[in-house]
PDB file of C-alpha atoms in Angstrom:
ATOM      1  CA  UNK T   1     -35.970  43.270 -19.515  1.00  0.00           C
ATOM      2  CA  UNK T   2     -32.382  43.103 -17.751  1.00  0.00           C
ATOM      3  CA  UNK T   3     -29.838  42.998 -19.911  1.00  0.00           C
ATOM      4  CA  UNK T   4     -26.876  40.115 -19.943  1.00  0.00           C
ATOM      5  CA  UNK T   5     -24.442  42.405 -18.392  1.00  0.00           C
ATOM      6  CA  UNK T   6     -26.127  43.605 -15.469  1.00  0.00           C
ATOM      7  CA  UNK T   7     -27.657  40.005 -15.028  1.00  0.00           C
ATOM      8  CA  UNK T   8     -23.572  38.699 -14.994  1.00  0.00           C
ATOM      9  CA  UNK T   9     -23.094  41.752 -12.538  1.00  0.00           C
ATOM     10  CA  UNK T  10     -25.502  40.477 -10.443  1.00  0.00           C
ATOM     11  CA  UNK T  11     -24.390  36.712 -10.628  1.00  0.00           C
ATOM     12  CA  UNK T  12     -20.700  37.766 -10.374  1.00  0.00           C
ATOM     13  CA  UNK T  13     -21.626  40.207  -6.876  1.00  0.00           C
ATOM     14  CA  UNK T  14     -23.726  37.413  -5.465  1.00  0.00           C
ATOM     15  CA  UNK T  15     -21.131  34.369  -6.064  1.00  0.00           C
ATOM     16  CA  UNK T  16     -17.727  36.412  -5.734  1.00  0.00           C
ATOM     17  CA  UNK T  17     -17.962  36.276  -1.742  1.00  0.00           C
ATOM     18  CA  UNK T  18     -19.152  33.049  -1.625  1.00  0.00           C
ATOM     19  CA  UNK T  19     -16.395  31.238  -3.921  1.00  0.00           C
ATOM     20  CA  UNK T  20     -13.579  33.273  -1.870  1.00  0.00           C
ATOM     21  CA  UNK T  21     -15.131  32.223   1.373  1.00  0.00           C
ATOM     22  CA  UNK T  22     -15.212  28.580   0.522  1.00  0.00           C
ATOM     23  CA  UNK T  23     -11.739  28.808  -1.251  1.00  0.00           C
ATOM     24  CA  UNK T  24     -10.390  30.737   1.894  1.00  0.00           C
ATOM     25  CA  UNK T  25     -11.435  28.028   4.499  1.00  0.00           C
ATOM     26  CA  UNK T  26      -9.458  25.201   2.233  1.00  0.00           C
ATOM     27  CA  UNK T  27      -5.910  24.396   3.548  1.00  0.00           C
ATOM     28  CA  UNK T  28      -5.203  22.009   0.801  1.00  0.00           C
ATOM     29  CA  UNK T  29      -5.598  21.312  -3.249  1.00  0.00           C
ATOM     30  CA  UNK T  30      -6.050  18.169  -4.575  1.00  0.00           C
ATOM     31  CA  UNK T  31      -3.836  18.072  -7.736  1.00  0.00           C
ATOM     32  CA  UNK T  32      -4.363  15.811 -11.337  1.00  0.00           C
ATOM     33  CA  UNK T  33      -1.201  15.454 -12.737  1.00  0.00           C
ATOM     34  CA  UNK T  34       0.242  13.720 -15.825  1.00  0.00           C
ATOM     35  CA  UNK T  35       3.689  11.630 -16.189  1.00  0.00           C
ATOM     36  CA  UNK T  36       5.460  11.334 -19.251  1.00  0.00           C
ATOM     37  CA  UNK T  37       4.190   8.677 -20.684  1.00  0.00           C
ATOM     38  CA  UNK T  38       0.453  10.313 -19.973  1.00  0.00           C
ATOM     39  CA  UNK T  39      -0.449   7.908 -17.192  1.00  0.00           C
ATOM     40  CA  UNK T  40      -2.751  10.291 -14.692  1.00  0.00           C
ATOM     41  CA  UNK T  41      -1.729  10.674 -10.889  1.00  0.00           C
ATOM     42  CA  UNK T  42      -4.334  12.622  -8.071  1.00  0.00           C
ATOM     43  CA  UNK T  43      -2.666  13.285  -4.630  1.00  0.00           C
ATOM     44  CA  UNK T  44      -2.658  16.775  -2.775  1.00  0.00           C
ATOM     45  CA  UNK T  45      -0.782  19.136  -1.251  1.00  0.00           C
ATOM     46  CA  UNK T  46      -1.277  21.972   1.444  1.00  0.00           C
ATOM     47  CA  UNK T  47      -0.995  25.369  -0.168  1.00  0.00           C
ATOM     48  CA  UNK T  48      -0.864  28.893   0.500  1.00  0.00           C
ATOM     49  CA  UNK T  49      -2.709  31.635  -1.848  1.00  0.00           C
ATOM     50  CA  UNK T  50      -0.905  34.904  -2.862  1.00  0.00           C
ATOM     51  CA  UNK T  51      -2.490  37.411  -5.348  1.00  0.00           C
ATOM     52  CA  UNK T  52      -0.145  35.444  -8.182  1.00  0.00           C
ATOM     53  CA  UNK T  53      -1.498  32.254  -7.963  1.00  0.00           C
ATOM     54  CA  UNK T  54      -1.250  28.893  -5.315  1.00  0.00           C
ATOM     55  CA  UNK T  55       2.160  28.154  -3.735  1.00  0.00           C
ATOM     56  CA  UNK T  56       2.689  24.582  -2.954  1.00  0.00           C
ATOM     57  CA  UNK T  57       6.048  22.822  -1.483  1.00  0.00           C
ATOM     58  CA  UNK T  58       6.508  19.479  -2.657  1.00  0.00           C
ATOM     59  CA  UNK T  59       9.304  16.951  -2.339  1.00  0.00           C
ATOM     60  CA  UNK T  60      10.857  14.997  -5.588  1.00  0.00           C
ATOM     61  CA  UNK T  61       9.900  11.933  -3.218  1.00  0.00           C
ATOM     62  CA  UNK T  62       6.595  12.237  -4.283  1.00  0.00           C
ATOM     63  CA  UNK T  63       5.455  11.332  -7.709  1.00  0.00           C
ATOM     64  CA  UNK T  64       2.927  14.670  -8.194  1.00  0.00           C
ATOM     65  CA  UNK T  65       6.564  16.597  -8.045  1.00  0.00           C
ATOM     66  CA  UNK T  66       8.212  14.421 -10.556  1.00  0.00           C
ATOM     67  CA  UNK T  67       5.138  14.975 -12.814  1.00  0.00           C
ATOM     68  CA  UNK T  68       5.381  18.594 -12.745  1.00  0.00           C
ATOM     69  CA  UNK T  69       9.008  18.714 -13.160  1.00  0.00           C
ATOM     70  CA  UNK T  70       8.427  16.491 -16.465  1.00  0.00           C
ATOM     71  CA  UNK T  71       5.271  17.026 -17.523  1.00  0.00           C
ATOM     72  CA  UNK T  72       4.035  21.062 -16.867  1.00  0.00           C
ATOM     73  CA  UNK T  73       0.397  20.360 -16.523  1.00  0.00           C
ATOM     74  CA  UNK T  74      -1.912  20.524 -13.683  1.00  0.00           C
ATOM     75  CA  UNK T  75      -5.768  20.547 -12.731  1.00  0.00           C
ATOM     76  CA  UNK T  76      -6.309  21.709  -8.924  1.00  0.00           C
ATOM     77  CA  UNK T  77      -9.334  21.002  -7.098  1.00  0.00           C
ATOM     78  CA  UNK T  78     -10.784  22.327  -3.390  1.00  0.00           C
ATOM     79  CA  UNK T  79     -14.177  20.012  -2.500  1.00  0.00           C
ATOM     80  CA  UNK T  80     -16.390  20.216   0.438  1.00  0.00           C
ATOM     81  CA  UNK T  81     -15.865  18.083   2.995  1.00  0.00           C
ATOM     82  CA  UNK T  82     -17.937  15.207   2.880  1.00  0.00           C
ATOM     83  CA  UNK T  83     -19.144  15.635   6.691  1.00  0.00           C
ATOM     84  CA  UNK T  84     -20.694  19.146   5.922  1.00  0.00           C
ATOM     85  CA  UNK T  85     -22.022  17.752   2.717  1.00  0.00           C
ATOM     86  CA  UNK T  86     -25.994  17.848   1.900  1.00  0.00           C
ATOM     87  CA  UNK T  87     -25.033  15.030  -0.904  1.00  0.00           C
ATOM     88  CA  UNK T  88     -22.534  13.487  -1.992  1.00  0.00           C
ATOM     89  CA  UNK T  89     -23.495  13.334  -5.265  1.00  0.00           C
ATOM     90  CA  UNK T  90     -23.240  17.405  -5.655  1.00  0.00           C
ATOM     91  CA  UNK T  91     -20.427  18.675  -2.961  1.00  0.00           C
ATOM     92  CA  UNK T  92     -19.279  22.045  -3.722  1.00  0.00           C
ATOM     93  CA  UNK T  93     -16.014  22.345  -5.040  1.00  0.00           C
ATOM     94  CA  UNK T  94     -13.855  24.817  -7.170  1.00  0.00           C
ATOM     95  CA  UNK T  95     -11.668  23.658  -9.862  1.00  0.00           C
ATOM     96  CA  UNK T  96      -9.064  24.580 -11.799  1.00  0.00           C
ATOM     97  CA  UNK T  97      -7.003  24.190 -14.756  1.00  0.00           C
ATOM     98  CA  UNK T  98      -3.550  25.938 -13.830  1.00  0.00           C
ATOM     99  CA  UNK T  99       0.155  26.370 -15.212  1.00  0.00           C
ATOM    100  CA  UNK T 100       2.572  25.149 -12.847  1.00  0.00           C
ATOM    101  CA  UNK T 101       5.821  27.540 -12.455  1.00  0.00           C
ATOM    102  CA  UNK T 102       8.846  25.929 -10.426  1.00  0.00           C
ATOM    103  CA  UNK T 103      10.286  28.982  -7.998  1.00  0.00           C
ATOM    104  CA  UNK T 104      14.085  29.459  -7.755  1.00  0.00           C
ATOM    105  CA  UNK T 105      15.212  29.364  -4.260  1.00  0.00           C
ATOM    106  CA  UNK T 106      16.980  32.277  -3.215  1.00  0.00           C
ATOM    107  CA  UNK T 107      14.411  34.575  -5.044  1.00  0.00           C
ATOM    108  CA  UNK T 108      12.356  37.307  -3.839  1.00  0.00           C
ATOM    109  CA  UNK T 109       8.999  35.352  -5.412  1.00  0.00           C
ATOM    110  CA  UNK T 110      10.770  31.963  -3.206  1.00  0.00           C
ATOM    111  CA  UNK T 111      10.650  34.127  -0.167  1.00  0.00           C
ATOM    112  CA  UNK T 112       6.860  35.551  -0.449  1.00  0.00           C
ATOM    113  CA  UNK T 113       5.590  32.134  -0.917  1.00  0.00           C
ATOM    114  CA  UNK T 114       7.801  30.343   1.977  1.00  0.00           C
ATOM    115  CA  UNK T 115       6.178  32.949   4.070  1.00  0.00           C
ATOM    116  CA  UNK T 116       3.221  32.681   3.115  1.00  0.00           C
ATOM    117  CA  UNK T 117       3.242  29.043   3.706  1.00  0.00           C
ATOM    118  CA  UNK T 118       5.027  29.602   6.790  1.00  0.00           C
ATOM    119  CA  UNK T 119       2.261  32.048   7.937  1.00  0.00           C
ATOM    120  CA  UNK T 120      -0.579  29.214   7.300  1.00  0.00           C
ATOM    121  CA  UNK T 121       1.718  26.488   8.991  1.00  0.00           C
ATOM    122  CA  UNK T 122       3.737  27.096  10.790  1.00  0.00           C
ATOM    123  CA  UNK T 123       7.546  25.985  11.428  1.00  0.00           C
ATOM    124  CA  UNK T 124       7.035  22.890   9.832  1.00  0.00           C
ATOM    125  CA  UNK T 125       7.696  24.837   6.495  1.00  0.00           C
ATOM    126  CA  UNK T 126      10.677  25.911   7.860  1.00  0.00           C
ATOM    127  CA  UNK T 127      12.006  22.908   8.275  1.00  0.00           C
ATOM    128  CA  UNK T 128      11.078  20.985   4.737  1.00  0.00           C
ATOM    129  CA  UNK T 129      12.217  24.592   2.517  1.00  0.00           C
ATOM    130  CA  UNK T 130      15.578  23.633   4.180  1.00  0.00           C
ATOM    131  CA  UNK T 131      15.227  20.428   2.082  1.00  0.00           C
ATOM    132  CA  UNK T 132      17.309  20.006  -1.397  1.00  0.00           C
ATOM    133  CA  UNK T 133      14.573  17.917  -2.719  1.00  0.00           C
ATOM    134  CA  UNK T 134      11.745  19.985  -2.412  1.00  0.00           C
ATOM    135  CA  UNK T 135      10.593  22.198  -4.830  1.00  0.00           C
ATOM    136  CA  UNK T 136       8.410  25.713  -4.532  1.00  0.00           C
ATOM    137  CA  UNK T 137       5.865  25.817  -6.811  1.00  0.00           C
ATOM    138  CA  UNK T 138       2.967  28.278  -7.825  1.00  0.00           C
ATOM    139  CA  UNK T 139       0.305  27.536  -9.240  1.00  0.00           C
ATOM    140  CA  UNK T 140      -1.581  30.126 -11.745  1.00  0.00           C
ATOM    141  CA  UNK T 141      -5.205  29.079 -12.539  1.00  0.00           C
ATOM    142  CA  UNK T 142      -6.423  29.539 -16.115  1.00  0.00           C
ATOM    143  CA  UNK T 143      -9.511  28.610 -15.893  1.00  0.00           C
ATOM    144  CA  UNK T 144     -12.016  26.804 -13.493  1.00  0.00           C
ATOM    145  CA  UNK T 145     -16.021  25.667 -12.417  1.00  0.00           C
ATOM    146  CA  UNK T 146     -17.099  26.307  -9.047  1.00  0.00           C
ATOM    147  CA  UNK T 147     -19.998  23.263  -8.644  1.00  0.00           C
ATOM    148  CA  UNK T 148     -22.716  24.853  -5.877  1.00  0.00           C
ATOM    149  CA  UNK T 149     -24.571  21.612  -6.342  1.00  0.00           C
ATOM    150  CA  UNK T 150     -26.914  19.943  -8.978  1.00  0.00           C
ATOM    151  CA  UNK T 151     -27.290  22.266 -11.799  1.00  0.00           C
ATOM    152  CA  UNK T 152     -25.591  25.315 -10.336  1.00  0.00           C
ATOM    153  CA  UNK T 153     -21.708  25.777 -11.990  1.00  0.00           C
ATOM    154  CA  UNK T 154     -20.276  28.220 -13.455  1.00  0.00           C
ATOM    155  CA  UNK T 155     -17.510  28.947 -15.179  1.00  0.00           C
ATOM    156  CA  UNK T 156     -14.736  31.082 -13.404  1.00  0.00           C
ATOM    157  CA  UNK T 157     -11.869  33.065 -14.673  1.00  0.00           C
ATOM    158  CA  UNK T 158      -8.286  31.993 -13.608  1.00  0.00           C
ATOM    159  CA  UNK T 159      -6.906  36.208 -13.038  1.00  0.00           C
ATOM    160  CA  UNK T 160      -9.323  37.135 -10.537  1.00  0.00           C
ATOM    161  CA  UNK T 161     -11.035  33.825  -9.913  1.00  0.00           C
ATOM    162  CA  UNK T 162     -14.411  35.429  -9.622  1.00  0.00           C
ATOM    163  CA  UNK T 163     -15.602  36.194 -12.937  1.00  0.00           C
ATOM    164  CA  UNK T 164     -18.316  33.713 -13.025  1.00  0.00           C
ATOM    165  CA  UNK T 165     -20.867  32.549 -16.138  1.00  0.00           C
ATOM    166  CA  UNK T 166     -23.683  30.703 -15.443  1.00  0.00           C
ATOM    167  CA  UNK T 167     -23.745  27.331 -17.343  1.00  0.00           C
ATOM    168  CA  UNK T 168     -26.823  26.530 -18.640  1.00  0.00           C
ATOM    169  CA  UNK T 169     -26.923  23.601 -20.525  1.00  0.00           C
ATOM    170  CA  UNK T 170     -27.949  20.965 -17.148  1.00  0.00           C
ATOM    171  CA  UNK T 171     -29.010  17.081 -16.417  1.00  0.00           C
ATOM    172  CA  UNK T 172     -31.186  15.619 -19.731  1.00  0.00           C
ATOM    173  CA  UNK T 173     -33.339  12.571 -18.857  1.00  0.00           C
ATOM    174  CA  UNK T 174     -31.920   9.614 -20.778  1.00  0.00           C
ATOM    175  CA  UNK T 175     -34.771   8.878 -23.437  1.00  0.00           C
ATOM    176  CA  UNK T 176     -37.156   6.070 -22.571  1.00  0.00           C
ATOM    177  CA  UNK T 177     -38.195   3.526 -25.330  1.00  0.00           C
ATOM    178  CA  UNK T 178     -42.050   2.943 -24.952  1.00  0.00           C
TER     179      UNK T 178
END
C-alpha cells in the first residue's frame, strides 16, 4: 500500500508544473476586497509575480485601492478564460487568500516590483509609478484552491504555492423524497 506521503509527493510533482504554468500565462488578478463598513467590491488589476508575493499598482481613484488602504484584506483570483473553457460551470482557476502590504516608494522592495511590472508591461508603468496617487502593493498569498474542474481542487499553500492536498469531500446528490 502507498503511503500518504509519497501519494502527496506524487500529487504535489504532478500538479506543481501545471498550477505554475497556468498561473504564469495570467497577466491579471481579479481581487475581492472589503470597505469599511464590510460592503464587498471585485475588480482587477494587472500584476507582476516576484518570489515575495504579487505586485500590483493601483490608483486611490479606484475603490479596490481605497479598500486596501482601509480595510487590509484581500482574496485574489486567476480563472481560465472562458473561450478556452471545456465548461463553464468548472473553469480552472487558482485562488487565494493574501495579506496586502502597501510598498514605500523610494525603497529597494518599490524598485524590484516597478521593474518587474515594468518588465511585463512595458513603459506604461513608467508613466502611472510617476503618479502621487498610486500605490505599490504586494500581495502575499496565505492560502489558496486551485479548481482543475468538477471534483478536482486542492488546497495550496500560500509560501511556495505548490504544496497541494487533494480535497476529498465532492458533489452529494440532493436527497430525493419517494
Amino acid at each position: 500500500m502507498v503511503d500518504k506521503v509519497e501519494k502527496q509527493a506524487r500529487l504535489q510533482g504532478r500538479l506543481a508544473p501545471e498550477i505554475r504554468e497556468f498561473r504564469d500565462q495570467m497577466y491579471t488578478l481579479v481581487l475581492a476586497t472589503v470597505d469599511t463598513e464590510g460592503d464587498p467590491n471585485v475588480s482587477y488589476a494587472p500584476f507582476a509575480l516576484r518570489e515575495d508575493g504579487y505586485y500590483i499598482l493601483i490608483s486611490e481613484l479606484a475603490r479596490h485601492t481605497r479598500n486596501l488602504l482601509a480595510n487590509p484584506k484581500v482574496s485574489l483570483m486567476m480563472v481560465e478564460d472562458e473561450q478556452s473553457s471545456r465548461t463553464l460551470f468548472a473553469r480552472k482557476r487558482l485562488t487565494f487568500d493574501a495579506r496586502p502590504e502597501r510598498v514605500a516608494p523610494g525603497t529597494p522592495e518599490w524598485q524590484a516590483g516597478i521593474d518587474a511590472l515594468h518588465t511585463r508591461f512595458g513603459d506604461t508603468v513608467s508613466g502611472l509609478s510617476g503618479l502621487t496617487d498610486f500605490h505599490l502593493f504586494r500581495l502575499v498569498p496565505i492560502k489558496g484552491l486551485f479548481v482543475k474542474g468538477f471534483g478536482q481542487a486542492f488546497a495550496v499553500s500560500g509560501d511556495d504555492l505548490v504544496d497541494v492536498l487533494h480535497l476529498t469531500d465532492g458533489h452529494r446528490p440532493v436527497a430525493t423524497a419517494e
